[in-house]
GROMACS .gro file of C-alpha atoms in nm:
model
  399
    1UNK     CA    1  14.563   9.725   8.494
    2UNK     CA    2  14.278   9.955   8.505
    3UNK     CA    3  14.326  10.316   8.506
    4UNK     CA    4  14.000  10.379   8.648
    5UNK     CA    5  13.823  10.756   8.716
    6UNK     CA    6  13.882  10.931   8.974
    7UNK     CA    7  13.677  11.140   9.196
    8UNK     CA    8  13.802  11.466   9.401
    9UNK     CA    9  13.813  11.498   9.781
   10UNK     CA   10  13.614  11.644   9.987
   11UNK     CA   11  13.714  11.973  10.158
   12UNK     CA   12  13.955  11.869  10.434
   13UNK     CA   13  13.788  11.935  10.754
   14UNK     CA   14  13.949  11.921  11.120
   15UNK     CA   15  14.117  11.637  11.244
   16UNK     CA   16  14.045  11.523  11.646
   17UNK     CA   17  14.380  11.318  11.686
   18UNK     CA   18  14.515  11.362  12.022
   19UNK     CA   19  14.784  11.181  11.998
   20UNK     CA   20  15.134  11.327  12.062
   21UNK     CA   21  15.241  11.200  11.784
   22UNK     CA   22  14.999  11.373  11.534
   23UNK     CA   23  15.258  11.698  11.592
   24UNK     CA   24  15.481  11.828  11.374
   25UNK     CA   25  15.588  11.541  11.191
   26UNK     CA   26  15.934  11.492  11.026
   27UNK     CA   27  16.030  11.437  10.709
   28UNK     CA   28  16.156  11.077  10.575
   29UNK     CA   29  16.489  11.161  10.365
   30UNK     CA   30  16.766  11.190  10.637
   31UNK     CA   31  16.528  11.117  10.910
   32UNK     CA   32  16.607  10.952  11.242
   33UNK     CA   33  16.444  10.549  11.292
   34UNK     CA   34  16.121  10.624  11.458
   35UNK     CA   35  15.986  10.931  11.265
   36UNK     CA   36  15.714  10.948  11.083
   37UNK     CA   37  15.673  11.086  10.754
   38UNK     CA   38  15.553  11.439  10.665
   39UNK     CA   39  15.321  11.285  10.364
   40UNK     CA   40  15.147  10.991  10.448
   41UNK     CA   41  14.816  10.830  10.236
   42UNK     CA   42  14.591  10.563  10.259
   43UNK     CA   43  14.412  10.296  10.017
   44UNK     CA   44  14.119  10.147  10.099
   45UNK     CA   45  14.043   9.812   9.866
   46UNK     CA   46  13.621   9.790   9.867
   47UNK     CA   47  13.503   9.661   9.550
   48UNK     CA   48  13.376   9.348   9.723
   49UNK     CA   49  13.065   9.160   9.633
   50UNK     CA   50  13.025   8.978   9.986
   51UNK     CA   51  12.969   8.616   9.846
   52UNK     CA   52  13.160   8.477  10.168
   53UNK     CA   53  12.884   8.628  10.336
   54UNK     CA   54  12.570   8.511  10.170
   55UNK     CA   55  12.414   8.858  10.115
   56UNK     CA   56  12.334   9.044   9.886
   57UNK     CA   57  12.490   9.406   9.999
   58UNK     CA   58  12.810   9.403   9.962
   59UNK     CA   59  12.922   9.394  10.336
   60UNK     CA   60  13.098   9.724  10.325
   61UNK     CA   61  12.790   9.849  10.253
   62UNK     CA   62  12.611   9.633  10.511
   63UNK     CA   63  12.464   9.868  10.781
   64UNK     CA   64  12.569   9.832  11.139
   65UNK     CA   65  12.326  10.066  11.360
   66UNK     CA   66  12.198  10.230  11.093
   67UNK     CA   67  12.518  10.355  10.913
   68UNK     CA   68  12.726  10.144  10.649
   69UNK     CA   69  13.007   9.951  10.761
   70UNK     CA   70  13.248  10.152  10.577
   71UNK     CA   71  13.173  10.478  10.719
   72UNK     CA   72  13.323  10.324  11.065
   73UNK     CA   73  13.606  10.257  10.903
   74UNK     CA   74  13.672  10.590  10.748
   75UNK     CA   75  13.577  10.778  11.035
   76UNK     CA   76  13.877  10.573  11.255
   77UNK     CA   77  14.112  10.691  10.976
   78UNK     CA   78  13.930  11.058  10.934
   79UNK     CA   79  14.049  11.049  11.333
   80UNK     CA   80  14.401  11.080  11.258
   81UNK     CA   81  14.506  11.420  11.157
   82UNK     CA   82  14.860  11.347  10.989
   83UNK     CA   83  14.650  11.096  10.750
   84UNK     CA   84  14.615  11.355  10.446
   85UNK     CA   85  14.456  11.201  10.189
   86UNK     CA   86  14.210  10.831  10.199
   87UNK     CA   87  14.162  10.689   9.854
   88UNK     CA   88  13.883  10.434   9.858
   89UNK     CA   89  13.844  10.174   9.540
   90UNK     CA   90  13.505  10.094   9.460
   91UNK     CA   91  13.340   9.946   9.152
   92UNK     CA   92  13.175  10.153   8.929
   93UNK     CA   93  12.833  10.022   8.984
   94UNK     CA   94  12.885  10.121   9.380
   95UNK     CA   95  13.092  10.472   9.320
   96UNK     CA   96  12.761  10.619   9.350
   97UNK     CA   97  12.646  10.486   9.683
   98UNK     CA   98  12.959  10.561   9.854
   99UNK     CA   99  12.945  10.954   9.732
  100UNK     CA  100  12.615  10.955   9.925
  101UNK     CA  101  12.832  10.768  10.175
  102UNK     CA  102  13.052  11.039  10.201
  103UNK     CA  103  12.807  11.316  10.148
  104UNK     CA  104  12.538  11.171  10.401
  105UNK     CA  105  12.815  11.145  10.665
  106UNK     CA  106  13.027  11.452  10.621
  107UNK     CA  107  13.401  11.242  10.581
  108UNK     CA  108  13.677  11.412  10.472
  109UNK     CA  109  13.944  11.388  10.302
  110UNK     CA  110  13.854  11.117  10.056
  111UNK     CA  111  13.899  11.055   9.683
  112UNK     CA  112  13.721  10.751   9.461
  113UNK     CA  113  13.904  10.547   9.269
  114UNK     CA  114  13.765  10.306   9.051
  115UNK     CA  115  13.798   9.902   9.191
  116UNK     CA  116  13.950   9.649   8.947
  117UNK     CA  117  13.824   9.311   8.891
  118UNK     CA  118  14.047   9.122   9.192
  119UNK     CA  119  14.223   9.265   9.569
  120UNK     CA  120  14.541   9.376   9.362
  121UNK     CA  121  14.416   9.529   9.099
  122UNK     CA  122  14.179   9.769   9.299
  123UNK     CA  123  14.489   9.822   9.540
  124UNK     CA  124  14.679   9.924   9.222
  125UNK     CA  125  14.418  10.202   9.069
  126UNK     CA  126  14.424  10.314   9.394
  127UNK     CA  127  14.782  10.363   9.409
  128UNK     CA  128  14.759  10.476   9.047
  129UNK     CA  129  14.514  10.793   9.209
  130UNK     CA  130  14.799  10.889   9.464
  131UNK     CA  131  15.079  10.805   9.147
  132UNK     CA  132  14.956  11.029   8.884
  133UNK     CA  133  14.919  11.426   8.846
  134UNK     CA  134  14.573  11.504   8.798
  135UNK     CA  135  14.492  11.874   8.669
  136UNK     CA  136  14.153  11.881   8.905
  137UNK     CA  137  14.226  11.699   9.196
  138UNK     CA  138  14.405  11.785   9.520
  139UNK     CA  139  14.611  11.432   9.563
  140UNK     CA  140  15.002  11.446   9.591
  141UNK     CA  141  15.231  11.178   9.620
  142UNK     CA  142  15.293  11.069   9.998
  143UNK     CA  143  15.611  10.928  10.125
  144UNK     CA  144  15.462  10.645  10.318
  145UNK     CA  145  15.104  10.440  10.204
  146UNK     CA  146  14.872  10.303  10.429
  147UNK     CA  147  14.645   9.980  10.255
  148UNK     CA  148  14.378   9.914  10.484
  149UNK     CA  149  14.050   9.685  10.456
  150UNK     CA  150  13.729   9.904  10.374
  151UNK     CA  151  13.608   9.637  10.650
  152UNK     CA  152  13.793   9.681  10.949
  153UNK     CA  153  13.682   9.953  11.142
  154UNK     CA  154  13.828   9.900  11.461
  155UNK     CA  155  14.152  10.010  11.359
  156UNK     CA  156  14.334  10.255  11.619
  157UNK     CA  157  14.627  10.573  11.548
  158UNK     CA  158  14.867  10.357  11.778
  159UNK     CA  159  14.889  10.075  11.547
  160UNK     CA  160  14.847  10.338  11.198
  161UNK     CA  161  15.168  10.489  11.359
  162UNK     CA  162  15.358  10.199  11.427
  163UNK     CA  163  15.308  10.079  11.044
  164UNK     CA  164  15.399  10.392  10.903
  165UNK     CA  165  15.706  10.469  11.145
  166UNK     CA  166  15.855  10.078  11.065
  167UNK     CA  167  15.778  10.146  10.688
  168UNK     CA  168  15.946  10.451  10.682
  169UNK     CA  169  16.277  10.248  10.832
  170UNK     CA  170  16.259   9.934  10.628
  171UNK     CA  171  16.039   9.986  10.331
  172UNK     CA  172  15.727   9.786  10.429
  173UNK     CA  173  15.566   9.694  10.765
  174UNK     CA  174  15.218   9.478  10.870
  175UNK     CA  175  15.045   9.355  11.157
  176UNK     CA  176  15.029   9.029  11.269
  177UNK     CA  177  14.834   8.816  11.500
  178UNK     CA  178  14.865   8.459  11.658
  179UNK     CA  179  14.719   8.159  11.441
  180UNK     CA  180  14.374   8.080  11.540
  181UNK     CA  181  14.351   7.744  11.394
  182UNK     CA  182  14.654   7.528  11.308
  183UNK     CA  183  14.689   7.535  10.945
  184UNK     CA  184  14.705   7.198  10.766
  185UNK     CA  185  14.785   7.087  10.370
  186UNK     CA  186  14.558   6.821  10.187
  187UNK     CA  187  14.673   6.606   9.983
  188UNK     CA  188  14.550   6.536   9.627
  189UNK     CA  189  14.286   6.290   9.731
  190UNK     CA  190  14.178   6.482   9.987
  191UNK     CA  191  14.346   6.329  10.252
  192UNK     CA  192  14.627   6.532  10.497
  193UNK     CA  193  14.950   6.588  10.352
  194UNK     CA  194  15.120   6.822  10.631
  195UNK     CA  195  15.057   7.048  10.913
  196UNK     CA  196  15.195   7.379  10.995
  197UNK     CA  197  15.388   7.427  11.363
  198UNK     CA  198  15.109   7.742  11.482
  199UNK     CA  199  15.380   7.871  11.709
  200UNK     CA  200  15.599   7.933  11.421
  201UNK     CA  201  15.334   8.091  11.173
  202UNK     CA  202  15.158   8.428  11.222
  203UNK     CA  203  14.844   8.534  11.058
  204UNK     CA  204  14.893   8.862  10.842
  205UNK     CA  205  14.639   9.103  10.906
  206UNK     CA  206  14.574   9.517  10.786
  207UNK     CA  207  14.726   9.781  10.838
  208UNK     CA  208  14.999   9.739  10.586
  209UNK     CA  209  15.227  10.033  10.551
  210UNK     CA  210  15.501  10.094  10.263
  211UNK     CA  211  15.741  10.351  10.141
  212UNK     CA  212  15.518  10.460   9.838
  213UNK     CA  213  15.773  10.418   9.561
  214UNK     CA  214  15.849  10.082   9.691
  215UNK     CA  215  15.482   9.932   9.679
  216UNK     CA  216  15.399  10.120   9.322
  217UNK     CA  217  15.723   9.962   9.206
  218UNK     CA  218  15.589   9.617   9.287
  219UNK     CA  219  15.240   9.682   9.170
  220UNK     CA  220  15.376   9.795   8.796
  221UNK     CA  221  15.650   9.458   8.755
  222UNK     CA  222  15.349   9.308   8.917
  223UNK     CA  223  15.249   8.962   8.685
  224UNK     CA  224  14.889   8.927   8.591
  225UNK     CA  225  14.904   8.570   8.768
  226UNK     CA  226  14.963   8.760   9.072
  227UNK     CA  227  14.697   9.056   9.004
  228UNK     CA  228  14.465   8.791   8.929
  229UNK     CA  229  14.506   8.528   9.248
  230UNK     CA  230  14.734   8.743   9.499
  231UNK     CA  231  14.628   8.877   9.837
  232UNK     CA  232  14.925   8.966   9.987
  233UNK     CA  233  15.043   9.307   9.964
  234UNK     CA  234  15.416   9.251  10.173
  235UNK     CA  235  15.488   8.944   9.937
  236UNK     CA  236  15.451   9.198   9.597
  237UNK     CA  237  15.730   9.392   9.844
  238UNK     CA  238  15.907   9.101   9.868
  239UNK     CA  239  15.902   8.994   9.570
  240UNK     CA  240  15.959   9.260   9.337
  241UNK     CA  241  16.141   9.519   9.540
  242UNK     CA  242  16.324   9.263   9.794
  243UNK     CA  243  16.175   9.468  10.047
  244UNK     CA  244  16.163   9.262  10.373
  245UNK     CA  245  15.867   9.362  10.550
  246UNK     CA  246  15.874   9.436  10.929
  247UNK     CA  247  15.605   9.262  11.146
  248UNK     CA  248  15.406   9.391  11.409
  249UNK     CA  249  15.203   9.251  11.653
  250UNK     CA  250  14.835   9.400  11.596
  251UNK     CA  251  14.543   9.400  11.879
  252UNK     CA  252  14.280   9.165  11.855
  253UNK     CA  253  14.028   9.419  11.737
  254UNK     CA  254  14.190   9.404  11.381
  255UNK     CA  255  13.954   9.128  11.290
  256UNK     CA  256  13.784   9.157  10.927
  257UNK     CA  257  13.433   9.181  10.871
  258UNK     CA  258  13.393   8.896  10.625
  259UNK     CA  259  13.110   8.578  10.773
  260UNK     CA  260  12.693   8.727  10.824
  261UNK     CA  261  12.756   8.624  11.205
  262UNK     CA  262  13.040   8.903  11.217
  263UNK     CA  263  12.807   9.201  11.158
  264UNK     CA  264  12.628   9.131  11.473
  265UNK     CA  265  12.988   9.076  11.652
  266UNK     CA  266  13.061   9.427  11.494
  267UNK     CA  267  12.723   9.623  11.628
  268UNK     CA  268  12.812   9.461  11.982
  269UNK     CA  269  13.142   9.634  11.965
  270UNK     CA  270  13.093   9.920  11.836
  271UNK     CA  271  12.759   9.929  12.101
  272UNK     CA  272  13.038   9.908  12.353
  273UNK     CA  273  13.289  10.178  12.245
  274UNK     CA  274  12.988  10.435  12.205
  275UNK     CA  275  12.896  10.328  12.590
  276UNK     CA  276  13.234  10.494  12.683
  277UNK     CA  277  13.217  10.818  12.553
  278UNK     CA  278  13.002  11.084  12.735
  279UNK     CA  279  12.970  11.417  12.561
  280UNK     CA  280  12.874  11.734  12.789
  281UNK     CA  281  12.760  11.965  12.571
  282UNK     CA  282  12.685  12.373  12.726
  283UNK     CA  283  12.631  12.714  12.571
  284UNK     CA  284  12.864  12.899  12.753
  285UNK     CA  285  13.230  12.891  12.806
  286UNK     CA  286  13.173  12.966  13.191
  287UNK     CA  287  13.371  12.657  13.347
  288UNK     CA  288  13.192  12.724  13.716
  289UNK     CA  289  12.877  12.688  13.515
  290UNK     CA  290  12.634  12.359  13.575
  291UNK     CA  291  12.744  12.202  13.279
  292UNK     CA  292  13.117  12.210  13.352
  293UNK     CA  293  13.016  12.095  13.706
  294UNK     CA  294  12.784  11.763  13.597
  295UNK     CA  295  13.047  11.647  13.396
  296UNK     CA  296  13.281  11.600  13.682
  297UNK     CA  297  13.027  11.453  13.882
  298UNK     CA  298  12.935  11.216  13.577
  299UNK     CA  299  13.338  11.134  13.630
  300UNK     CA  300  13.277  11.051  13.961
  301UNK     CA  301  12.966  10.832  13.944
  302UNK     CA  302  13.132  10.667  13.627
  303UNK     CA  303  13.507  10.647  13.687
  304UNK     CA  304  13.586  10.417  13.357
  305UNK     CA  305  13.408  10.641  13.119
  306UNK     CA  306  13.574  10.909  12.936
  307UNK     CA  307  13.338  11.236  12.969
  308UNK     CA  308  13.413  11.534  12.747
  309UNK     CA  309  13.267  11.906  12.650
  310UNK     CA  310  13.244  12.105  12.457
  311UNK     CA  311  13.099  12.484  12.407
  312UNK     CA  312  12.776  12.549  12.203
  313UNK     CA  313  12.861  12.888  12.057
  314UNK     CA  314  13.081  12.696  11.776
  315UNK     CA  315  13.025  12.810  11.450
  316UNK     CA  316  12.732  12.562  11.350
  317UNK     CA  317  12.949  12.380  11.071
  318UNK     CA  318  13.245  12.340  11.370
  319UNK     CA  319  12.988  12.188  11.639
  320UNK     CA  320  12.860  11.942  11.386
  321UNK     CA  321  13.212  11.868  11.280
  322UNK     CA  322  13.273  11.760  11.638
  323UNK     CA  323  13.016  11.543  11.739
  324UNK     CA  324  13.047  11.368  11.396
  325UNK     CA  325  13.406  11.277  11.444
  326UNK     CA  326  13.310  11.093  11.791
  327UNK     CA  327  13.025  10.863  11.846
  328UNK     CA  328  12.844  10.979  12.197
  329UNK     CA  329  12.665  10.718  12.383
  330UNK     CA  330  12.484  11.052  12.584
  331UNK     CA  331  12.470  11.412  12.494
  332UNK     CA  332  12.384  11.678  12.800
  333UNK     CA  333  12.278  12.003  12.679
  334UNK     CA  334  12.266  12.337  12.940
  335UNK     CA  335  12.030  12.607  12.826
  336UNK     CA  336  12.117  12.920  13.031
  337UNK     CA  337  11.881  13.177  12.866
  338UNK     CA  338  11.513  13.069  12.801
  339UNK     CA  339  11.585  13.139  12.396
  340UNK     CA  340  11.532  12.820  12.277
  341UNK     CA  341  11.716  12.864  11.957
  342UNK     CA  342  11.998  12.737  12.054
  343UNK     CA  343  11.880  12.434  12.193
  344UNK     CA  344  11.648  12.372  11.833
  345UNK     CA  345  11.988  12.399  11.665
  346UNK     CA  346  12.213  12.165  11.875
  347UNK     CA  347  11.936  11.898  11.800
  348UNK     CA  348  11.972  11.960  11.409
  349UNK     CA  349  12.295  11.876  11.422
  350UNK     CA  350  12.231  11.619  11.601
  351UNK     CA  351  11.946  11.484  11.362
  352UNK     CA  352  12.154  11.560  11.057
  353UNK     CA  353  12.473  11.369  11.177
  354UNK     CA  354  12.333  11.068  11.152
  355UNK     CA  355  12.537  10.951  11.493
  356UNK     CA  356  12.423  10.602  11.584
  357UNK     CA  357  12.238  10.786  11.924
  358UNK     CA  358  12.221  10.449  12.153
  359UNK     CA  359  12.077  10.686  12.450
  360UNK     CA  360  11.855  10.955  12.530
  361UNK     CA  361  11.959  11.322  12.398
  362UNK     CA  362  11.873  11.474  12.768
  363UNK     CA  363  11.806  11.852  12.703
  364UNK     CA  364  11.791  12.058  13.065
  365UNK     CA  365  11.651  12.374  13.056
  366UNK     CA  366  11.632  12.481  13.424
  367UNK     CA  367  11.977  12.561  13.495
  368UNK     CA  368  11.921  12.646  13.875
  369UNK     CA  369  11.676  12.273  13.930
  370UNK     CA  370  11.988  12.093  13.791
  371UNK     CA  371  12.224  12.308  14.056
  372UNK     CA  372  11.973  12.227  14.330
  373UNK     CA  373  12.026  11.834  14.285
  374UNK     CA  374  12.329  11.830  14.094
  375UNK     CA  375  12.448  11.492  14.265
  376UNK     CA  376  12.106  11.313  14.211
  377UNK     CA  377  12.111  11.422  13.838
  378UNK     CA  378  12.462  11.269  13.755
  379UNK     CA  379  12.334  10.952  13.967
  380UNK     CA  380  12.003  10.917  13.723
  381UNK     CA  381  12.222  10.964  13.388
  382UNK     CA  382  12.490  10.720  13.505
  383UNK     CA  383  12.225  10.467  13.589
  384UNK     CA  384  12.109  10.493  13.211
  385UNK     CA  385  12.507  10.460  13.085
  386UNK     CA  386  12.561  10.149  13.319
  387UNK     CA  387  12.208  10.016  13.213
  388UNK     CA  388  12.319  10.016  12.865
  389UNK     CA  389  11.928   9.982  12.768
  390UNK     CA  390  11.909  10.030  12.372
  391UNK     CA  391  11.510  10.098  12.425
  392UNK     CA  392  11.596  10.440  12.515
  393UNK     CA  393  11.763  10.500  12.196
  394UNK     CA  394  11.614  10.778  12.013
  395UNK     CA  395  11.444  10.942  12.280
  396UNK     CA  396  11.445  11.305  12.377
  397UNK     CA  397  11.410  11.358  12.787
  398UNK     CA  398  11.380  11.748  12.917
  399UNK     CA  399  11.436  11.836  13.211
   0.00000   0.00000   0.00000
């Protein structure tokens, strides 16, 4: 039951939710079924060594396109706003690396806590950094806890909510999926024993969600048998708190990065949710301007894409906040004037973000050329977002 140190966030930056539900939230005592909490945390296990997958990184650290695995996953968590404070367990050998982690890729938000020798016990000193009052640090107690795998980064606000919300009502809450693969028993010799019905069995995946006092509760009547050999965070609910967890049926993109093979599975999905993001970025705020007018032709040539904007004349900090909390597969930039400071700082940013860039950065300087064949333009850039052609990535193309 390691104490562990602990490290202070980092400032808290903006948040991009847009969901409705990251509003003004409620608060649990006395609240109607369905609210969320006002104070809601998360713990993020990662003192893995990655023997299952026969490397020697451990695979949170594994880079997918260029950036660590866990970075993905804090950035889908950074996403929602009414997510206050991330505590991530690592070991001490690692604490280091993931401050450059944090530092190199601007999250926010998050605290260090130091891992223990098994799942549980990292869990726990994580718990333990939310628990206790710490003279120097900026961590308070939330309501509701989120424990989430450092290596699933496809997690989404819709299922976060529906955790939290179902926690809040019965105490614990965790998503399920379908079994894969029936499920058998061997026998002493080595020979089958039993099989499991699949249709009655679910496999339990992350998020978990719990009232906080509930899952601390558990953690400190916890047994060391259980620290030691548990995995399952609802059956400490269970059975120390008699806390029957609610299940929820999770998406299929809550799979855990755990076998060599699934790295590559990862890059090929994350490859595909950067392909559907088109940023427009301009320096003016002038919505009849080119810039305002490509991206709607951009929505016309690519109807299933979501294309955004966003001004240029943010504070720098701000701008670099924005395109770090989305990963762009395409970034347009309109230069009105012929100053060409603006356009040297946009691509700072852009070099200092880090983003995993899988297109061209497509600067356009003639305003009035673009205007001239505005149509032919959005047809040439949506030819290189259909294409999906990583040999571009990298590139700078003016026009």
């Amino acid at each position: 039951m390691e104490p562990g140190p602990r490290s202070r966030p980092a400032e808290p930056g903006p948040c991009v939710s847009a969901s409705p539900s990251a509003g003004a939230a409620l608060p649990a005592s006395g609240a109607e079924p369905g609210s969320r909490p006002a104070a809601v945390a998360a713990v993020l296990p990662a003192g893995g060594c990655g023997e299952r997958m026969g490397v020697r990184t451990p695979k949170q650290f594994c880079r997918v396109l260029g950036r660590p695995l866990i970075s993905y996953t804090l950035q889908a968590l950074e996403r929602v706003c009414w997510i206050k404070d991330i505590v991530v367990a690592v070991t001490r050998e690692n604490m280091e690396e993931m401050r450059n982690i944090i530092q190199r890729y601007g999250h926010k938000r998050v605290s260090l806590a130091e891992a223990g020798a098994t799942r549980h016990r990292s869990i726990f000193n994580g718990l333990k950094a939310l628990a206790e009052d710490q003279p120097d640090g900026k961590l308070t107690k939330p309501e509701v806890v989120i424990i989430h795998d450092a290596v699933r980064p496809f997690v989404d606000e819709d299922i976060l909510l529906r955790v939290v919300i179902a926690a809040n009502e019965h105490g614990a809450a965790g998503a399920i999926r379908p079994l894969v693969s029936t499920v058998i028993s061997p026998s002493a010799d080595g020979c089958l024993d039993h099989s499991l019905d699949r249709a009655q069995h679910r496999a339990s995946e992350m998020p978990q969600a719990f009232l906080f006092d509930v899952i601390y509760d558990a953690y400190q009547q916890c047994s060391d048998y259980d620290l030691e050999f548990g995995t399952e965070c609802l059956q400490l609910a269970l059975k120390y708190c008699h806390t029957k967890a609610k299940l929820l049926e999770g998406s299929p993109d809550l799979w855990k990065v755990t076998y060599k093979q699934d790295l590559y599975a990862a890059e090929s999905m994350i490859k595909e949710k950067i392909s559907q993001e088109i940023c427009v970025v301009v320096n003016t705020k002038d919505e009849e301007s080119v810039g305002y007018l490509l991206k709607e032709a951009l929505r016309n040539e690519l109807n299933c894409i979501n294309i955004t904007s966003t001004p240029l004349d943010l504070p720098g900090r701000d701008t670099q906040n924005f395109l770090m909390a989305q990963c762009y597969s395409f970034i347009h930039v309109n230069v009105v004037s012929s100053d060409s400071h603006e356009t040297q700082r946009f691509l700072s940013i852009i070099e200092e973000s880090s983003l995993p860039l899988l297109y061209p950065v497509v600067v356009v300087l003639d305003e009035q050329k673009l205007q001239e064949s505005l149509q032919q333009g959005a047809s040439i850039i949506g030819s290189l977002v259909k294409e999906r052609s990583s040999a571009l990535a990298g590139q700078l193309l003016v026009a």
